[in-house]
Amino acid sequence: MMSVATRKRANKVQSPSKDKEDRVHSSTSGSPDKNVVPFHLDLWLTLTLENWILDFGRPIAMLWVPLEWSPLNMPSVGDYFHMAYNVITPFCLLKLLERCPRKLPLGSSVIYLAVIFFVMGASLHLVGDSVNHRLIHSGYQNHLSVRDNPIMQNLRPKSLVDSFELLYYYDEYLGHLMWYIPFFLCLVLYFGGCFVPDKGRSGSMPVSAWILTVVSAVYNWYLVTEGQIFPLFLMSYALMLLIVQYNRRYSEVPDVNGYFMLYSFGLTLILVVTWVGYLWNDPALRVRYPGLIYVPEPWAYYSLYVVGR
């Protein structure tokens, strides 16, 4: 007959393996309602609100706040919005990636580098965009190139125009690339870990997720068009669809957060195509945005048809 002490020692030896089996069993079985991945409402709502307020609302604040409150030689209220955005957004991305259901294959080093590049690119954009929007108060027209702007043609010496073109390059090209490539990379990496076994459950989402899908898609339309990053957005969306097809081979489907991203990106694509179709034959914007990819910026449209009237 086994003594009490012997039974305790046996339980101690068997308990680690038993605990491991229990963890595996709890992650693969049980009630679906208890094991479903929750919708990260707090993070998605924070990202959506700060995108609308700190990014989309930034140029509006710069235009409507009286100059007496922020003279042209000082940062505007929109610049402070941008500074807050440069802190809150990478923090939310890191928290979102921390909640990824799966361990990311590329490791944390790639994520940290992506966030570092994101902050650097967004900071470059902060400086260039600040000067660009301050120039609007002096007659700068967004629908014209830097060299074609009337206020630039009157500058002396002419080499000053080159300096403004360099500033525009940091703002609209280098800053955008270093800002948006890491941003979409982090989203795609997170999406790649948002897959769960397909147990016959559709991608049902709560009402809050559907509302945020529409609100996020409208902001993403602004981000893609104003940021001139349609090829990058399209590549990211296509990569997400490829990830879905790949995981279907293993009978896995996106969780609620993955479906939220898919639906919001899909609606964004529809809005961008509608926007381009609406302005397809616009002669002025066609001159401003030559080339194969024609995606006019909303603020150029505003400068041409709202302020220019």
mmCIF file of C-alpha atoms in Angstrom:
data_model
loop_
_atom_site.group_PDB
_atom_site.id
_atom_site.type_symbol
_atom_site.label_atom_id
_atom_site.label_comp_id
_atom_site.label_asym_id
_atom_site.label_seq_id
_atom_site.Cartn_x
_atom_site.Cartn_y
_atom_site.Cartn_z
ATOM 1 C CA MET A 1 0.000 0.000 0.000
ATOM 2 C CA MET A 2 1.428 3.386 -1.091
ATOM 3 C CA SER A 3 2.134 5.767 1.753
ATOM 4 C CA VAL A 4 0.949 9.355 1.839
ATOM 5 C CA ALA A 5 4.489 10.696 1.325
ATOM 6 C CA THR A 6 5.023 8.423 -1.690
ATOM 7 C CA ARG A 7 1.766 9.597 -3.289
ATOM 8 C CA LYS A 8 2.759 13.255 -2.816
ATOM 9 C CA ARG A 9 6.137 12.646 -4.473
ATOM 10 C CA ALA A 10 4.424 10.909 -7.391
ATOM 11 C CA ASN A 11 2.020 13.786 -7.832
ATOM 12 C CA LYS A 12 4.899 16.266 -7.877
ATOM 13 C CA VAL A 13 6.628 14.308 -10.647
ATOM 14 C CA GLN A 14 3.481 13.968 -12.731
ATOM 15 C CA SER A 15 2.079 17.460 -12.209
ATOM 16 C CA PRO A 16 4.292 19.345 -14.722
ATOM 17 C CA SER A 17 3.333 17.077 -17.619
ATOM 18 C CA LYS A 18 -0.273 17.088 -16.483
ATOM 19 C CA ASP A 19 -0.315 20.894 -16.351
ATOM 20 C CA LYS A 20 1.174 21.023 -19.832
ATOM 21 C CA GLU A 21 -1.497 18.663 -21.137
ATOM 22 C CA ASP A 22 -4.180 20.787 -19.483
ATOM 23 C CA ARG A 23 -2.867 23.963 -21.160
ATOM 24 C CA VAL A 24 -2.789 22.283 -24.559
ATOM 25 C CA HIS A 25 -6.242 20.839 -24.013
ATOM 26 C CA SER A 26 -7.651 24.198 -22.931
ATOM 27 C CA SER A 27 -6.284 25.903 -26.034
ATOM 28 C CA THR A 28 -7.712 23.360 -28.475
ATOM 29 C CA SER A 29 -10.982 22.295 -26.888
ATOM 30 C CA GLY A 30 -13.727 23.471 -24.627
ATOM 31 C CA SER A 31 -16.471 25.946 -25.202
ATOM 32 C CA PRO A 32 -15.916 28.129 -28.293
ATOM 33 C CA ASP A 33 -17.240 31.167 -26.448
ATOM 34 C CA LYS A 34 -14.510 30.864 -23.839
ATOM 35 C CA ASN A 35 -11.657 30.250 -26.275
ATOM 36 C CA VAL A 36 -12.477 32.778 -29.005
ATOM 37 C CA VAL A 37 -9.954 35.613 -29.345
ATOM 38 C CA PRO A 38 -11.563 38.868 -28.107
ATOM 39 C CA PHE A 39 -11.831 41.955 -30.258
ATOM 40 C CA HIS A 40 -9.198 44.446 -29.101
ATOM 41 C CA LEU A 41 -11.646 47.311 -28.839
ATOM 42 C CA ASP A 42 -9.428 49.419 -26.596
ATOM 43 C CA LEU A 43 -6.472 49.430 -29.003
ATOM 44 C CA TRP A 44 -8.445 49.688 -32.246
ATOM 45 C CA LEU A 45 -10.592 52.484 -30.810
ATOM 46 C CA THR A 46 -7.512 54.354 -29.577
ATOM 47 C CA LEU A 47 -5.837 54.043 -32.983
ATOM 48 C CA THR A 48 -8.988 55.175 -34.773
ATOM 49 C CA LEU A 49 -9.591 58.200 -32.542
ATOM 50 C CA GLU A 50 -5.998 59.384 -32.577
ATOM 51 C CA ASN A 51 -5.792 58.894 -36.344
ATOM 52 C CA TRP A 52 -8.848 61.061 -36.883
ATOM 53 C CA ILE A 53 -7.943 63.704 -34.313
ATOM 54 C CA LEU A 54 -4.154 63.857 -34.426
ATOM 55 C CA ASP A 55 -3.538 63.043 -38.092
ATOM 56 C CA PHE A 56 -6.612 64.046 -40.090
ATOM 57 C CA GLY A 57 -7.446 66.891 -37.717
ATOM 58 C CA ARG A 58 -3.889 68.193 -37.688
ATOM 59 C CA PRO A 59 -3.960 70.272 -40.926
ATOM 60 C CA ILE A 60 -7.467 71.493 -40.087
ATOM 61 C CA ALA A 61 -6.253 72.793 -36.738
ATOM 62 C CA MET A 62 -3.263 74.428 -38.435
ATOM 63 C CA LEU A 63 -5.570 76.297 -40.814
ATOM 64 C CA TRP A 64 -8.284 77.383 -38.392
ATOM 65 C CA VAL A 65 -6.404 78.264 -35.229
ATOM 66 C CA PRO A 66 -5.599 82.016 -35.264
ATOM 67 C CA LEU A 67 -2.018 82.895 -36.157
ATOM 68 C CA GLU A 68 -1.803 85.009 -33.015
ATOM 69 C CA TRP A 69 -1.837 81.801 -31.017
ATOM 70 C CA SER A 70 1.034 80.267 -32.991
ATOM 71 C CA PRO A 71 3.085 82.712 -35.103
ATOM 72 C CA LEU A 72 4.630 81.501 -38.350
ATOM 73 C CA ASN A 73 8.068 81.214 -36.748
ATOM 74 C CA MET A 74 6.777 78.915 -33.974
ATOM 75 C CA PRO A 75 5.225 75.427 -33.939
ATOM 76 C CA SER A 76 1.513 75.402 -34.653
ATOM 77 C CA VAL A 77 -1.164 73.484 -32.781
ATOM 78 C CA GLY A 78 -1.069 70.929 -35.582
ATOM 79 C CA ASP A 79 2.609 70.282 -34.872
ATOM 80 C CA TYR A 80 1.756 69.375 -31.297
ATOM 81 C CA PHE A 81 -0.914 67.046 -32.666
ATOM 82 C CA HIS A 82 1.783 65.423 -34.803
ATOM 83 C CA MET A 83 4.120 65.043 -31.827
ATOM 84 C CA ALA A 84 1.395 63.269 -29.868
ATOM 85 C CA TYR A 85 0.671 61.034 -32.866
ATOM 86 C CA ASN A 86 4.350 60.081 -33.114
ATOM 87 C CA VAL A 87 4.225 58.791 -29.531
ATOM 88 C CA ILE A 88 0.757 57.212 -29.294
ATOM 89 C CA THR A 89 0.763 55.306 -32.594
ATOM 90 C CA PRO A 90 4.005 53.317 -32.100
ATOM 91 C CA PHE A 91 2.924 52.562 -28.535
ATOM 92 C CA CYS A 92 -0.395 51.157 -29.792
ATOM 93 C CA LEU A 93 1.395 49.122 -32.467
ATOM 94 C CA LEU A 94 3.678 47.563 -29.868
ATOM 95 C CA LYS A 95 0.749 46.760 -27.573
ATOM 96 C CA LEU A 96 -1.166 45.287 -30.504
ATOM 97 C CA LEU A 97 1.752 43.056 -31.473
ATOM 98 C CA GLU A 98 2.089 41.960 -27.847
ATOM 99 C CA ARG A 99 -1.458 40.592 -28.033
ATOM 100 C CA CYS A 100 -0.810 38.653 -31.229
ATOM 101 C CA PRO A 101 -2.203 35.128 -30.664
ATOM 102 C CA ARG A 102 0.889 33.583 -32.220
ATOM 103 C CA LYS A 103 4.556 34.271 -31.751
ATOM 104 C CA LEU A 104 5.750 36.219 -34.782
ATOM 105 C CA PRO A 105 8.267 34.268 -36.903
ATOM 106 C CA LEU A 106 10.567 37.248 -37.507
ATOM 107 C CA GLY A 107 11.098 37.899 -33.807
ATOM 108 C CA SER A 108 10.961 41.056 -31.735
ATOM 109 C CA SER A 109 14.078 42.645 -33.295
ATOM 110 C CA VAL A 110 12.311 43.282 -36.605
ATOM 111 C CA ILE A 111 9.356 44.803 -34.761
ATOM 112 C CA TYR A 112 11.568 47.143 -32.745
ATOM 113 C CA LEU A 113 13.452 48.235 -35.885
ATOM 114 C CA ALA A 114 10.179 48.834 -37.703
ATOM 115 C CA VAL A 115 8.858 51.005 -34.868
ATOM 116 C CA ILE A 116 12.167 52.953 -34.726
ATOM 117 C CA PHE A 117 12.006 53.650 -38.466
ATOM 118 C CA PHE A 118 8.341 54.600 -38.090
ATOM 119 C CA VAL A 119 9.137 57.236 -35.471
ATOM 120 C CA MET A 120 12.053 58.589 -37.521
ATOM 121 C CA GLY A 121 9.978 58.840 -40.714
ATOM 122 C CA ALA A 122 7.020 60.418 -38.935
ATOM 123 C CA SER A 123 9.390 62.961 -37.357
ATOM 124 C CA LEU A 124 10.845 63.866 -40.752
ATOM 125 C CA HIS A 125 7.309 64.351 -41.991
ATOM 126 C CA LEU A 126 6.480 66.509 -38.968
ATOM 127 C CA VAL A 127 9.095 69.119 -39.903
ATOM 128 C CA GLY A 128 8.398 69.159 -43.633
ATOM 129 C CA ASP A 129 4.627 69.164 -43.268
ATOM 130 C CA SER A 130 4.788 71.919 -40.661
ATOM 131 C CA VAL A 131 6.663 74.262 -43.013
ATOM 132 C CA ASN A 132 4.473 73.271 -45.962
ATOM 133 C CA HIS A 133 1.231 74.144 -44.170
ATOM 134 C CA ARG A 134 2.680 77.368 -42.816
ATOM 135 C CA LEU A 135 3.447 78.351 -46.407
ATOM 136 C CA ILE A 136 -0.275 78.111 -47.204
ATOM 137 C CA HIS A 137 -0.774 81.264 -45.121
ATOM 138 C CA SER A 138 1.630 82.981 -47.519
ATOM 139 C CA GLY A 139 -0.190 81.892 -50.669
ATOM 140 C CA TYR A 140 1.295 78.452 -51.323
ATOM 141 C CA GLN A 141 -1.017 76.268 -53.455
ATOM 142 C CA ASN A 142 -0.998 72.528 -52.756
ATOM 143 C CA HIS A 143 -2.282 71.552 -56.195
ATOM 144 C CA LEU A 144 0.884 72.987 -57.801
ATOM 145 C CA SER A 145 4.415 71.638 -57.598
ATOM 146 C CA VAL A 146 6.998 73.491 -55.511
ATOM 147 C CA ARG A 147 8.706 75.106 -58.495
ATOM 148 C CA ASP A 148 5.431 76.059 -60.191
ATOM 149 C CA ASN A 149 4.052 77.908 -57.165
ATOM 150 C CA PRO A 150 3.857 81.698 -57.728
ATOM 151 C CA ILE A 151 5.466 82.492 -54.369
ATOM 152 C CA MET A 152 8.438 80.307 -55.297
ATOM 153 C CA GLN A 153 8.939 81.995 -58.656
ATOM 154 C CA ASN A 154 9.520 85.306 -56.913
ATOM 155 C CA LEU A 155 12.212 84.001 -54.557
ATOM 156 C CA ARG A 156 15.726 85.408 -54.800
ATOM 157 C CA PRO A 157 18.181 83.840 -55.215
ATOM 158 C CA LYS A 158 16.625 81.084 -57.314
ATOM 159 C CA SER A 159 18.622 78.425 -55.449
ATOM 160 C CA LEU A 160 16.228 78.851 -52.515
ATOM 161 C CA VAL A 161 13.656 76.914 -54.533
ATOM 162 C CA ASP A 162 16.008 73.919 -54.444
ATOM 163 C CA SER A 163 15.990 74.074 -50.657
ATOM 164 C CA PHE A 164 12.189 74.022 -50.587
ATOM 165 C CA GLU A 165 12.175 71.098 -53.008
ATOM 166 C CA LEU A 166 14.547 69.272 -50.644
ATOM 167 C CA LEU A 167 12.152 69.988 -47.800
ATOM 168 C CA TYR A 168 9.277 68.685 -49.927
ATOM 169 C CA TYR A 169 11.305 65.520 -50.642
ATOM 170 C CA TYR A 170 11.817 64.892 -46.927
ATOM 171 C CA ASP A 171 8.111 65.517 -46.324
ATOM 172 C CA GLU A 172 6.351 63.691 -49.158
ATOM 173 C CA TYR A 173 8.836 61.004 -50.201
ATOM 174 C CA LEU A 174 11.490 59.962 -47.691
ATOM 175 C CA GLY A 175 9.342 60.782 -44.659
ATOM 176 C CA HIS A 176 6.336 58.922 -46.057
ATOM 177 C CA LEU A 177 8.365 55.836 -46.979
ATOM 178 C CA MET A 178 10.060 55.610 -43.577
ATOM 179 C CA TRP A 179 6.692 56.252 -41.914
ATOM 180 C CA TYR A 180 4.276 54.050 -43.827
ATOM 181 C CA ILE A 181 6.409 51.027 -44.770
ATOM 182 C CA PRO A 182 7.083 50.124 -41.095
ATOM 183 C CA PHE A 183 3.460 50.967 -40.239
ATOM 184 C CA PHE A 184 2.000 48.527 -42.757
ATOM 185 C CA LEU A 185 4.733 45.989 -41.989
ATOM 186 C CA CYS A 186 3.640 45.928 -38.338
ATOM 187 C CA LEU A 187 -0.012 45.522 -39.353
ATOM 188 C CA VAL A 188 0.769 42.675 -41.761
ATOM 189 C CA LEU A 189 2.942 40.946 -39.159
ATOM 190 C CA TYR A 190 0.135 41.181 -36.632
ATOM 191 C CA PHE A 191 -2.392 39.932 -39.184
ATOM 192 C CA GLY A 192 -0.197 36.907 -39.900
ATOM 193 C CA GLY A 193 -0.613 35.819 -36.292
ATOM 194 C CA CYS A 194 -4.388 36.338 -36.135
ATOM 195 C CA PHE A 195 -5.427 32.853 -37.248
ATOM 196 C CA VAL A 196 -7.338 30.214 -35.323
ATOM 197 C CA PRO A 197 -8.545 26.693 -36.182
ATOM 198 C CA ASP A 198 -11.650 26.707 -38.343
ATOM 199 C CA LYS A 199 -14.406 25.098 -36.304
ATOM 200 C CA GLY A 200 -17.229 26.096 -38.607
ATOM 201 C CA ARG A 201 -17.565 29.540 -37.052
ATOM 202 C CA SER A 202 -17.832 32.471 -39.447
ATOM 203 C CA GLY A 203 -15.962 35.710 -38.928
ATOM 204 C CA SER A 204 -18.723 37.222 -36.809
ATOM 205 C CA MET A 205 -17.820 40.562 -35.319
ATOM 206 C CA PRO A 206 -19.451 42.667 -32.611
ATOM 207 C CA VAL A 207 -21.316 45.837 -33.530
ATOM 208 C CA SER A 208 -18.407 47.952 -32.274
ATOM 209 C CA ALA A 209 -16.087 46.205 -34.739
ATOM 210 C CA TRP A 210 -18.419 46.897 -37.688
ATOM 211 C CA ILE A 211 -18.670 50.575 -36.735
ATOM 212 C CA LEU A 212 -14.898 50.854 -36.438
ATOM 213 C CA THR A 213 -14.543 49.078 -39.782
ATOM 214 C CA VAL A 214 -16.370 51.890 -41.567
ATOM 215 C CA VAL A 215 -14.706 54.685 -39.582
ATOM 216 C CA SER A 216 -11.235 53.162 -40.055
ATOM 217 C CA ALA A 217 -11.805 52.613 -43.779
ATOM 218 C CA VAL A 218 -12.696 56.272 -44.319
ATOM 219 C CA TYR A 219 -9.545 57.329 -42.484
ATOM 220 C CA ASN A 220 -7.470 54.794 -44.440
ATOM 221 C CA TRP A 221 -8.840 56.315 -47.637
ATOM 222 C CA TYR A 222 -7.462 59.664 -46.493
ATOM 223 C CA LEU A 223 -4.173 58.069 -45.455
ATOM 224 C CA VAL A 224 -3.679 56.289 -48.787
ATOM 225 C CA THR A 225 -4.638 59.245 -50.984
ATOM 226 C CA GLU A 226 -3.036 62.067 -49.024
ATOM 227 C CA GLY A 227 0.065 60.016 -48.249
ATOM 228 C CA GLN A 228 0.377 58.875 -51.882
ATOM 229 C CA ILE A 229 0.970 55.293 -50.772
ATOM 230 C CA PHE A 230 -1.572 53.413 -52.868
ATOM 231 C CA PRO A 231 1.002 50.878 -54.208
ATOM 232 C CA LEU A 232 2.181 50.140 -50.649
ATOM 233 C CA PHE A 233 -1.396 49.770 -49.413
ATOM 234 C CA LEU A 234 -2.317 47.518 -52.337
ATOM 235 C CA MET A 235 0.735 45.308 -51.744
ATOM 236 C CA SER A 236 -0.123 45.027 -48.041
ATOM 237 C CA TYR A 237 -3.727 44.084 -48.775
ATOM 238 C CA ALA A 238 -2.659 41.555 -51.404
ATOM 239 C CA LEU A 239 -0.187 40.037 -48.944
ATOM 240 C CA MET A 240 -2.959 39.724 -46.346
ATOM 241 C CA LEU A 241 -5.125 37.874 -48.873
ATOM 242 C CA LEU A 242 -2.228 35.540 -49.681
ATOM 243 C CA ILE A 243 -1.777 34.840 -45.964
ATOM 244 C CA VAL A 244 -5.461 33.926 -45.757
ATOM 245 C CA GLN A 245 -5.134 31.491 -48.667
ATOM 246 C CA TYR A 246 -2.002 29.949 -47.157
ATOM 247 C CA ASN A 247 -3.628 29.348 -43.776
ATOM 248 C CA ARG A 248 -6.691 27.783 -45.372
ATOM 249 C CA ARG A 249 -4.463 24.852 -46.313
ATOM 250 C CA TYR A 250 -4.206 24.170 -42.592
ATOM 251 C CA SER A 251 -7.924 24.749 -41.939
ATOM 252 C CA GLU A 252 -7.289 28.053 -40.173
ATOM 253 C CA VAL A 253 -9.208 31.301 -40.536
ATOM 254 C CA PRO A 254 -8.648 34.849 -39.218
ATOM 255 C CA ASP A 255 -9.939 35.677 -35.765
ATOM 256 C CA VAL A 256 -12.222 38.648 -35.161
ATOM 257 C CA ASN A 257 -9.301 41.103 -35.282
ATOM 258 C CA GLY A 258 -8.072 39.613 -38.540
ATOM 259 C CA TYR A 259 -11.506 39.907 -40.134
ATOM 260 C CA PHE A 260 -11.720 43.494 -38.911
ATOM 261 C CA MET A 261 -8.490 44.287 -40.752
ATOM 262 C CA LEU A 262 -9.591 42.469 -43.914
ATOM 263 C CA TYR A 263 -12.959 44.227 -44.079
ATOM 264 C CA SER A 264 -11.543 47.688 -43.339
ATOM 265 C CA PHE A 265 -8.811 47.283 -45.983
ATOM 266 C CA GLY A 266 -11.337 45.997 -48.521
ATOM 267 C CA LEU A 267 -13.661 48.955 -47.945
ATOM 268 C CA THR A 268 -10.665 51.296 -48.165
ATOM 269 C CA LEU A 269 -9.847 49.916 -51.605
ATOM 270 C CA ILE A 270 -13.422 50.542 -52.759
ATOM 271 C CA LEU A 271 -13.289 54.148 -51.502
ATOM 272 C CA VAL A 272 -9.934 54.846 -53.187
ATOM 273 C CA VAL A 273 -11.149 53.432 -56.520
ATOM 274 C CA THR A 274 -14.320 55.548 -56.255
ATOM 275 C CA TRP A 275 -12.255 58.672 -55.489
ATOM 276 C CA VAL A 276 -9.948 58.100 -58.465
ATOM 277 C CA GLY A 277 -12.896 57.411 -60.750
ATOM 278 C CA TYR A 278 -14.598 60.636 -59.673
ATOM 279 C CA LEU A 279 -11.514 62.730 -60.528
ATOM 280 C CA TRP A 280 -10.310 60.626 -63.448
ATOM 281 C CA ASN A 281 -10.807 63.326 -66.102
ATOM 282 C CA ASP A 282 -9.838 66.346 -63.990
ATOM 283 C CA PRO A 283 -7.375 68.336 -66.157
ATOM 284 C CA ALA A 284 -5.697 70.307 -63.361
ATOM 285 C CA LEU A 285 -5.091 67.322 -61.103
ATOM 286 C CA ARG A 286 -3.919 65.253 -64.064
ATOM 287 C CA VAL A 287 -1.113 67.764 -64.542
ATOM 288 C CA ARG A 288 -0.318 67.715 -60.812
ATOM 289 C CA TYR A 289 -0.203 63.898 -60.649
ATOM 290 C CA PRO A 290 1.245 62.576 -63.912
ATOM 291 C CA GLY A 291 2.292 58.984 -64.467
ATOM 292 C CA LEU A 292 0.692 55.572 -64.469
ATOM 293 C CA ILE A 293 -0.644 55.705 -60.891
ATOM 294 C CA TYR A 294 -3.085 58.588 -60.570
ATOM 295 C CA VAL A 295 -4.346 59.140 -57.014
ATOM 296 C CA PRO A 296 -5.068 62.825 -56.256
ATOM 297 C CA GLU A 297 -4.536 64.146 -52.742
ATOM 298 C CA PRO A 298 -7.626 65.436 -50.885
ATOM 299 C CA TRP A 299 -5.795 68.577 -49.749
ATOM 300 C CA ALA A 300 -4.810 69.343 -53.353
ATOM 301 C CA TYR A 301 -8.482 69.039 -54.294
ATOM 302 C CA TYR A 302 -9.350 71.317 -51.363
ATOM 303 C CA SER A 303 -6.749 73.876 -52.421
ATOM 304 C CA LEU A 304 -7.948 73.830 -56.029
ATOM 305 C CA TYR A 305 -11.732 73.714 -55.718
ATOM 306 C CA VAL A 306 -12.551 74.998 -52.239
ATOM 307 C CA VAL A 307 -9.972 77.632 -51.348
ATOM 308 C CA GLY A 308 -9.345 78.533 -54.990
ATOM 309 C CA ARG A 309 -12.946 79.506 -55.678
#
